[in-house]
Short mmCIF file of C-alpha atoms and ligand atoms in Angstrom, two decimals:
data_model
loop_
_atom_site.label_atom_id
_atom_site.label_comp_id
_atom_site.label_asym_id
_atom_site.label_seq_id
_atom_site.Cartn_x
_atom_site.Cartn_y
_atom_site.Cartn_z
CA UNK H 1 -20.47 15.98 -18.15
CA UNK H 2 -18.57 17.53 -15.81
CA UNK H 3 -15.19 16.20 -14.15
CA UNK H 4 -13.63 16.92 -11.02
CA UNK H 5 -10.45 16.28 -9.66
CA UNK H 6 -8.60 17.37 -6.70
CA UNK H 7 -6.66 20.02 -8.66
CA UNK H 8 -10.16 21.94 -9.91
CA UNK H 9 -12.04 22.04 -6.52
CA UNK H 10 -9.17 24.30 -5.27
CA UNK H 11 -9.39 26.17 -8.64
CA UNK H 12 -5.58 25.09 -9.78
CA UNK H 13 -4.00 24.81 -12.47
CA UNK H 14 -1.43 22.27 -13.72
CA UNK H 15 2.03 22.94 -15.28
CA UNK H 16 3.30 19.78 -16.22
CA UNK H 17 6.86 19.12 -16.49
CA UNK H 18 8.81 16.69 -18.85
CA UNK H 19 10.61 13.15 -17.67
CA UNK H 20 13.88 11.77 -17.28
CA UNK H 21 14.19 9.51 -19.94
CA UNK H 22 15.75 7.03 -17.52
CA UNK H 23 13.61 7.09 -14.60
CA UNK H 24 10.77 8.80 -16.21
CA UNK H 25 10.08 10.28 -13.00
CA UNK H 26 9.86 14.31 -13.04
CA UNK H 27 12.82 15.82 -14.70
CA UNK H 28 14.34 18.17 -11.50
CA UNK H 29 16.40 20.09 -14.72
CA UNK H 30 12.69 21.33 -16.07
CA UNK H 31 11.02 21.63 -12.68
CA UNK H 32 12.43 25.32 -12.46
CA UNK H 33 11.27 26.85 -15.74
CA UNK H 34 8.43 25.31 -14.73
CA UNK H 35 7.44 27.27 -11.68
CA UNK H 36 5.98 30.55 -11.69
CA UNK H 37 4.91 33.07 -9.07
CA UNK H 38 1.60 31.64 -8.98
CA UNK H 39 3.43 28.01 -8.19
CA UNK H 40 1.74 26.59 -4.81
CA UNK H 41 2.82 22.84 -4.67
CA UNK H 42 5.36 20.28 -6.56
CA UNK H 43 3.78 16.84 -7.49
CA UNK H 44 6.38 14.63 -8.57
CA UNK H 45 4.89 11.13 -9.33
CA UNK H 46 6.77 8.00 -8.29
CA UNK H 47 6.08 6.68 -11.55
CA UNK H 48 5.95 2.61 -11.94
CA UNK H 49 9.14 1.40 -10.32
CA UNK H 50 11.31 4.52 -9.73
CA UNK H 51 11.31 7.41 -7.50
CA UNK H 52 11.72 10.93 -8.64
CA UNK H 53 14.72 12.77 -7.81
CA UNK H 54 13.87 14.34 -4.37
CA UNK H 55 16.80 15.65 -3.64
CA UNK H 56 17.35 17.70 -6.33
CA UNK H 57 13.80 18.67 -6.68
CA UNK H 58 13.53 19.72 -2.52
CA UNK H 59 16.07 21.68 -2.85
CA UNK H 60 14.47 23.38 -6.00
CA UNK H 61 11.50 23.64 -4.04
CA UNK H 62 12.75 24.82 -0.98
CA UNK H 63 14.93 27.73 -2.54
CA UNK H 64 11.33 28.86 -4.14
CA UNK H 65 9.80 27.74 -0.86
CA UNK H 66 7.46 26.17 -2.12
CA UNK H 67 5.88 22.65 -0.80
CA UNK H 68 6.06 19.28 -2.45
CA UNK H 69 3.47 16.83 -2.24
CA UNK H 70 4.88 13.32 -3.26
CA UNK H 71 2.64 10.85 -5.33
CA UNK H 72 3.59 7.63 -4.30
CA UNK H 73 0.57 6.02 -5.82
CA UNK H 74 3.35 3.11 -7.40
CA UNK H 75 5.47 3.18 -4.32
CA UNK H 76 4.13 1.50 -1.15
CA UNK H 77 7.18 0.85 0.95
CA UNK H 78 10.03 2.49 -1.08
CA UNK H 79 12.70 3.56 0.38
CA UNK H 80 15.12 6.46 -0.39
CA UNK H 81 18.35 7.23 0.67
CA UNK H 82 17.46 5.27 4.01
CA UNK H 83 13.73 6.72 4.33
CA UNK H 84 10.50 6.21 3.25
CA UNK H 85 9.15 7.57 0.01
CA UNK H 86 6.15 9.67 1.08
CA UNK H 87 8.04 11.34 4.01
CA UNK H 88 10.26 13.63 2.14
CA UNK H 89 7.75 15.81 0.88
CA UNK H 90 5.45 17.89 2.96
CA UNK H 91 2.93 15.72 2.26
CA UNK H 92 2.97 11.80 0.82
CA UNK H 93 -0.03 10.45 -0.85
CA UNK H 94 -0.99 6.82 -1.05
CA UNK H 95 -3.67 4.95 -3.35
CA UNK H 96 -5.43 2.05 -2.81
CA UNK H 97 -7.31 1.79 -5.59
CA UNK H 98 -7.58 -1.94 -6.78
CA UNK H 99 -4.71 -1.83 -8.81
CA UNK H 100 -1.78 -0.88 -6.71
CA UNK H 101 0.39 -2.33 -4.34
CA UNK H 102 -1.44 -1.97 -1.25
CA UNK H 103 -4.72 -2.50 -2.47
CA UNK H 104 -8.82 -2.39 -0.61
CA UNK H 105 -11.02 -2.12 -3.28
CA UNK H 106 -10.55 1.76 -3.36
CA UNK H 107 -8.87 4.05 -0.84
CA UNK H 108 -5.90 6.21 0.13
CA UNK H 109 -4.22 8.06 2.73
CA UNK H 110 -2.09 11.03 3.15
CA UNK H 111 1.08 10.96 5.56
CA UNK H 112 2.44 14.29 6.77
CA UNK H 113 4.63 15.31 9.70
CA UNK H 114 3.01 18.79 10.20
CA UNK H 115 -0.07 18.67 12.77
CA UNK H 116 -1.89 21.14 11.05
CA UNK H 117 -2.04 20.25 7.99
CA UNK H 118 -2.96 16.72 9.64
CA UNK H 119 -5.88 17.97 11.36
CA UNK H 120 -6.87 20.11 7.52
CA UNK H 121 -6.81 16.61 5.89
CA UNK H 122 -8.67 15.01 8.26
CA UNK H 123 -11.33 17.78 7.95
CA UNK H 124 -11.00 17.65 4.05
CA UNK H 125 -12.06 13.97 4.17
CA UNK H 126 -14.62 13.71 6.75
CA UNK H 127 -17.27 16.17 5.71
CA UNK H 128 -15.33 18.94 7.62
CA UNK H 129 -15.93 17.51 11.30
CA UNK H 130 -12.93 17.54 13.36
CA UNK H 131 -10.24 14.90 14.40
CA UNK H 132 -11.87 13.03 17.24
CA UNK H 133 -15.67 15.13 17.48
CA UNK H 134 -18.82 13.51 16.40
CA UNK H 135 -21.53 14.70 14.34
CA UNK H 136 -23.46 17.14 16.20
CA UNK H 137 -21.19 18.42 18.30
CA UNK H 138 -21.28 21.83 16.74
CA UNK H 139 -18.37 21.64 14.70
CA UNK H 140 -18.84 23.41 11.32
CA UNK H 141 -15.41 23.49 8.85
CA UNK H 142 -14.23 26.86 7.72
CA UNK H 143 -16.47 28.69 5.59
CA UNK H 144 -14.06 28.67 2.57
CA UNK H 145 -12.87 25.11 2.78
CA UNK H 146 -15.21 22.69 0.32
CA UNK H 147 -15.12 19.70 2.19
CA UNK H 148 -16.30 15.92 1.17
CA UNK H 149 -17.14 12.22 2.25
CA UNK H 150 -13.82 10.31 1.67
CA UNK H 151 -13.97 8.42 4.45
CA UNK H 152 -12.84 4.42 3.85
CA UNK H 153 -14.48 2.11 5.98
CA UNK H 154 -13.42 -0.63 8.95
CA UNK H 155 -12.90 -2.87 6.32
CA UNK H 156 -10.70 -1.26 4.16
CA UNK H 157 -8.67 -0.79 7.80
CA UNK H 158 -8.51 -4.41 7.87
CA UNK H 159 -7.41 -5.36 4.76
CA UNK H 160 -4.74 -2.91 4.68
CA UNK H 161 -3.38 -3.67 7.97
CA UNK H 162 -2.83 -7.16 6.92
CA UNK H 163 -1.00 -6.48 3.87
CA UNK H 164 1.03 -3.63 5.65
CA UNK H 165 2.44 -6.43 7.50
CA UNK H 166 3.85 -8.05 4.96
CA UNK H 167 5.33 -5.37 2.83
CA UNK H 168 8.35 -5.32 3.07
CA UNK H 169 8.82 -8.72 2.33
CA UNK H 170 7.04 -7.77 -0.65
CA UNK H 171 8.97 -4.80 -1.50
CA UNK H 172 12.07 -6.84 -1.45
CA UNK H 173 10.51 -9.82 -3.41
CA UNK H 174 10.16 -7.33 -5.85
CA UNK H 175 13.24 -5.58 -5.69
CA UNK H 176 14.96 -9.06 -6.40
CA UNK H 177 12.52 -9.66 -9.67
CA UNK H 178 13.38 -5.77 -10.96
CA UNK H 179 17.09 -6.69 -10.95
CA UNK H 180 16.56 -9.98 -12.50
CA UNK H 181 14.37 -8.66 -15.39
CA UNK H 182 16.56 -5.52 -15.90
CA UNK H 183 19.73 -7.56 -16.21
CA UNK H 184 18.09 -10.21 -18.72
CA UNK H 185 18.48 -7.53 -21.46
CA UNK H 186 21.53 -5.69 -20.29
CA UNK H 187 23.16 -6.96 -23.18
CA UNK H 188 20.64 -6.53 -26.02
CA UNK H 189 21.00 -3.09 -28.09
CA UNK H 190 18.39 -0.53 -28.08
CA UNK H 191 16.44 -1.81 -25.31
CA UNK H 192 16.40 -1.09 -21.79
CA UNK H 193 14.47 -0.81 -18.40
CA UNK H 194 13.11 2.27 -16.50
CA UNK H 195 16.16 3.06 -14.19
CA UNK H 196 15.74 2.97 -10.52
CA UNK H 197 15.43 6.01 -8.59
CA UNK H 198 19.63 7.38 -7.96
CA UNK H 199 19.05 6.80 -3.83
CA UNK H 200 16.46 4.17 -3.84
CA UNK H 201 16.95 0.96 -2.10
CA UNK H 202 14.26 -1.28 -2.20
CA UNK H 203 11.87 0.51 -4.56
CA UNK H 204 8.05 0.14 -4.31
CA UNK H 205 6.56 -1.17 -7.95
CA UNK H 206 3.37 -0.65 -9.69
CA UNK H 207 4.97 -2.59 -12.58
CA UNK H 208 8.28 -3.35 -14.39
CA UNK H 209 8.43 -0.72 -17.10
CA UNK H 210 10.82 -1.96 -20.55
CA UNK H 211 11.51 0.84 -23.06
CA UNK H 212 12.69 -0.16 -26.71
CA UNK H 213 13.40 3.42 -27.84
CA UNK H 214 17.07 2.31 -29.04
CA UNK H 215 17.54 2.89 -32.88
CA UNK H 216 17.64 -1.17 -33.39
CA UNK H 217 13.68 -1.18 -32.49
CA UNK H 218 12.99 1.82 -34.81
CA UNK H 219 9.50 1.16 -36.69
CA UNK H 220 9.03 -2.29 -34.75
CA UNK H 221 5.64 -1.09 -32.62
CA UNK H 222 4.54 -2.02 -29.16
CA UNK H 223 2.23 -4.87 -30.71
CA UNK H 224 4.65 -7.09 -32.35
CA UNK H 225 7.06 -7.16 -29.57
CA UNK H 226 3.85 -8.05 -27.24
CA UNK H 227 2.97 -10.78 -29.94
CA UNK H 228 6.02 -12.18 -30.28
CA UNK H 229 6.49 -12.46 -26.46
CA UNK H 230 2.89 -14.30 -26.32
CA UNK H 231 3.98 -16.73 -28.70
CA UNK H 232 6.75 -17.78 -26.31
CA UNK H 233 3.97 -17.74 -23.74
CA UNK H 234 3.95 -14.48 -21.85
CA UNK H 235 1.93 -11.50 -22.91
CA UNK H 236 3.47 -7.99 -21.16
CA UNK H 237 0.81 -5.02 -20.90
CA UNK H 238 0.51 -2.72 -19.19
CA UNK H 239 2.62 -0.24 -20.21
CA UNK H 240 2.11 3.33 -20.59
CA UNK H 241 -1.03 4.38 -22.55
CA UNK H 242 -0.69 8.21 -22.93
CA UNK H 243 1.00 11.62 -21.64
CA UNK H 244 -1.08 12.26 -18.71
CA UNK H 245 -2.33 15.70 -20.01
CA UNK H 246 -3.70 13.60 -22.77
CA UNK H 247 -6.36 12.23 -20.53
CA UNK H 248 -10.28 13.41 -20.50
CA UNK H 249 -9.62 15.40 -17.32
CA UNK H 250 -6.99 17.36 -18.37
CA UNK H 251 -8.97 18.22 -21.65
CA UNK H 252 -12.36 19.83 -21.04
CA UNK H 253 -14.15 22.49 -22.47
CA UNK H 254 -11.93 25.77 -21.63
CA UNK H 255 -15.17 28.20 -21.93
CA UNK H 256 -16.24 26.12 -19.20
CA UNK H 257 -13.91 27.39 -16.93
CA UNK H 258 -13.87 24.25 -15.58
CA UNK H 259 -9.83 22.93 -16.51
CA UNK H 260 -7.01 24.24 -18.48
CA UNK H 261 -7.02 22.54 -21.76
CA UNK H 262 -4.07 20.92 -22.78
CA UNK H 263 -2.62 22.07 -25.56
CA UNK H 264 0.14 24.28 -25.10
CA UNK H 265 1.35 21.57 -22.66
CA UNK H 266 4.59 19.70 -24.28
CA UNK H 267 6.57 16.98 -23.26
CA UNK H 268 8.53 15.80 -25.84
CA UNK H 269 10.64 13.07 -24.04
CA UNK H 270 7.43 11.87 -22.52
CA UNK H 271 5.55 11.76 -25.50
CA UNK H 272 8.72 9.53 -27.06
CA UNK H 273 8.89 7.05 -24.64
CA UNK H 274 5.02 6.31 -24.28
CA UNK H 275 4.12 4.36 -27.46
CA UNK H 276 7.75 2.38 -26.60
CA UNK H 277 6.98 1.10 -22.94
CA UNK H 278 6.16 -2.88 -21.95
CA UNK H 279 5.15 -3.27 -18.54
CA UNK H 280 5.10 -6.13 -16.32
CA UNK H 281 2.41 -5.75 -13.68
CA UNK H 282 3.84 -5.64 -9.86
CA UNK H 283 1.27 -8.55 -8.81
CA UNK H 284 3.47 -10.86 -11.39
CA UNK H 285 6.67 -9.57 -9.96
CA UNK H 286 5.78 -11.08 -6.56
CA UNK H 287 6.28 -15.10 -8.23
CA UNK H 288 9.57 -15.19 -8.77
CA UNK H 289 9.79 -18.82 -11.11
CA UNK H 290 7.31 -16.52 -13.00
CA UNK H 291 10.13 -13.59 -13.09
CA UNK H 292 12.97 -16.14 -14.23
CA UNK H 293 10.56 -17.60 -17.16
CA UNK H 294 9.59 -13.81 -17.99
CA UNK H 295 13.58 -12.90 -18.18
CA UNK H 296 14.19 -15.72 -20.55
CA UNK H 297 11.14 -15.01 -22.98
CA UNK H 298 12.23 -11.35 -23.14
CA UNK H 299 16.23 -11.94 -23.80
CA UNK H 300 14.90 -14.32 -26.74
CA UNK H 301 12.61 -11.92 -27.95
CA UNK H 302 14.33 -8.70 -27.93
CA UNK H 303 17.82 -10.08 -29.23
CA UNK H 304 15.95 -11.39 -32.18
CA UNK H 305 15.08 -8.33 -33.88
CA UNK H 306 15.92 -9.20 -37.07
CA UNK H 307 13.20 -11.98 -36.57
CA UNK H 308 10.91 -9.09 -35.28
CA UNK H 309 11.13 -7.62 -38.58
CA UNK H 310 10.29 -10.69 -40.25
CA UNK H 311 7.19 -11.41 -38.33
CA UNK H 312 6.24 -8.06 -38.89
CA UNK H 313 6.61 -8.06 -42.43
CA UNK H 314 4.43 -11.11 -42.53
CA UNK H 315 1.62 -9.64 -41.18
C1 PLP S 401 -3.88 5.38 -8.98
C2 PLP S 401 -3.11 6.62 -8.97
C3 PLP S 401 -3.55 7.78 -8.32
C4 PLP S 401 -4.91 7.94 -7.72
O1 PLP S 401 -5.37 6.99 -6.95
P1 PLP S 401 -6.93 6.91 -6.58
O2 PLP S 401 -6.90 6.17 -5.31
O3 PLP S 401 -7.57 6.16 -7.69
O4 PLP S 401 -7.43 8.30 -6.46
C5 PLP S 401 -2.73 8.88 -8.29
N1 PLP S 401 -1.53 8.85 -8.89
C6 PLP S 401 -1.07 7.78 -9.55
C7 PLP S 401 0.26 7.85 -10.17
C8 PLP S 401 -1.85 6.63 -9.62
O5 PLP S 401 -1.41 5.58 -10.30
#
């Protein structure tokens, strides 16, 4: 079978580069052994319900000038240091895949400041016609650019507009719920919440991300904490499932020419943290009687872990 992703059809390679521990957004202290002549773009991921450094990283990228394209996939409507995520960069991607945020079914967008580039995109995604030109009208893309169908539709326009409206209030409903279910376990050893971005204010949310990698959680696995929190009546999920080079796209046959394989790719703090992440998905953050019920079961559960043990051992 063969995959395709945006990073193969222009014949790229990926260097990934390790995580803060706290925000688990792209560590800006790795970025730079990271880049190499052949560098042409920065992708730091808004990961969750945190925003990756962008100051330090722009100005990483700019001394190597070299652009940044901001995932902001989790982040609909964050805001850093007084602007929106998705502006910084040179470009800002958006999903709207059924998952996220803003959500149509499937869909995106791109937002960019630079006309050009606009007017590339818009050729990228509509089968290399032009901005504004129909069909027929003689308009044939660049020989070298491989163009596609990724046009959404009227109503994915519709359903997006409406929920545009209300994101902000959104945003901040969220915001509120983050703060609530970060301080519930302020005081419990060993376990902790994926920090905020250092500038942001709100913060977009795909979920609420908890990480028990303290040494009072050591050997208690992701499963008995999520059992023990169903028993009390809510089930978290969601959390992270794997290092992203981990996935099937990132690990096809090399002869193929198709991807890089993985291996040689290491992230060490990234591969700690994954197997010790809860996540609370951004839809539930929205109710916030839902939130205050969540903060309690999670405060009972987590500064019980000698009961942890106990339940474990039973099983
Ligand atoms: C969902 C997601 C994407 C891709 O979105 P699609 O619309 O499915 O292509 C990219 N980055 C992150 C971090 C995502 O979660």
């Amino acid at each position: 079978m063969l995959f395709k992703n945006s990073l193969s059809y222009v014949g790229a390679i990926p260097v990934f580069v390790d995580i803060e521990p706290t925000t688990l957004c792209m560590d800006p202290a790795k970025l730079e052994a990271a880049i190499t002549p052949k560098t042409r773009a920065i992708i730091p991921v808004h990961v969750y319900g945190s925003t990756a450094d962008l100051e330090k990283i722009l100005a990483i990228a700019d001394k190597h000038g070299i652009p940044v394209i901001e995932d902001c996939a989790h982040s609909h409507g964050g805001i850093w240091n007084g602007r929106g995520v998705g502006s910084w960069g040179k470009v800002g991607s958006f999903s709207f895949q059924q998952s996220k945020s803003m959500a149509s079914g499937e869909g995106g967008i791109c937002i960019t400041n630079d006309k050009e580039l606009a007017d590339k995109i818009y050729l990228l995604k509509h089968i290399g016609y032009a901005r504004g030109l129909k069909q027929g009208q003689g308009i044939r893309a660049p020989e070298d650019l491989l163009c596609h169908n990724y046009r959404a539709t009227a109503f994915q326009a519709v359903i997006l507009s409406e929920q545009l409206k209300k994101l902000k209030e959104r945003v901040a409903a969220y915001w509120d719920s983050a703060k609530l279910l970060a301080a519930a376990v302020e005081d419990v050893p060993g376990f902790r919440s994926q920090a905020p971005g250092r500038l942001s204010d709100p913060q977009g949310y795909y979920s609420f991300q908890y990480i028990f990698d303290g040494e009072q959680f050591h050997g208690i696995p992701k499963n008995i904490i999520d059992e023990a929190c169903a028993a009390e009546g809510f089930r978290p999920g969601n959390g992270t499932h794997e290092a992203v080079y981990h996935q099937a796209l990132f690990n096809l046959r090399k002869e193929k020419g198709q991807y890089r394989f993985a291996e040689g790719d290491s992230c060490p703090v990234c591969e700690a943290i994954v197997p010790k992440t809860l996540g609370i998905a951004h839809q539930v953050l929205a109710e916030r009687k839902t939130v205050e019920k969540i903060a309690e079961i999670m405060h009972k559960v987590t500064s019980n872990v000698d009961e942890l043990r106990k339940y474990m051992k039973m099983k």
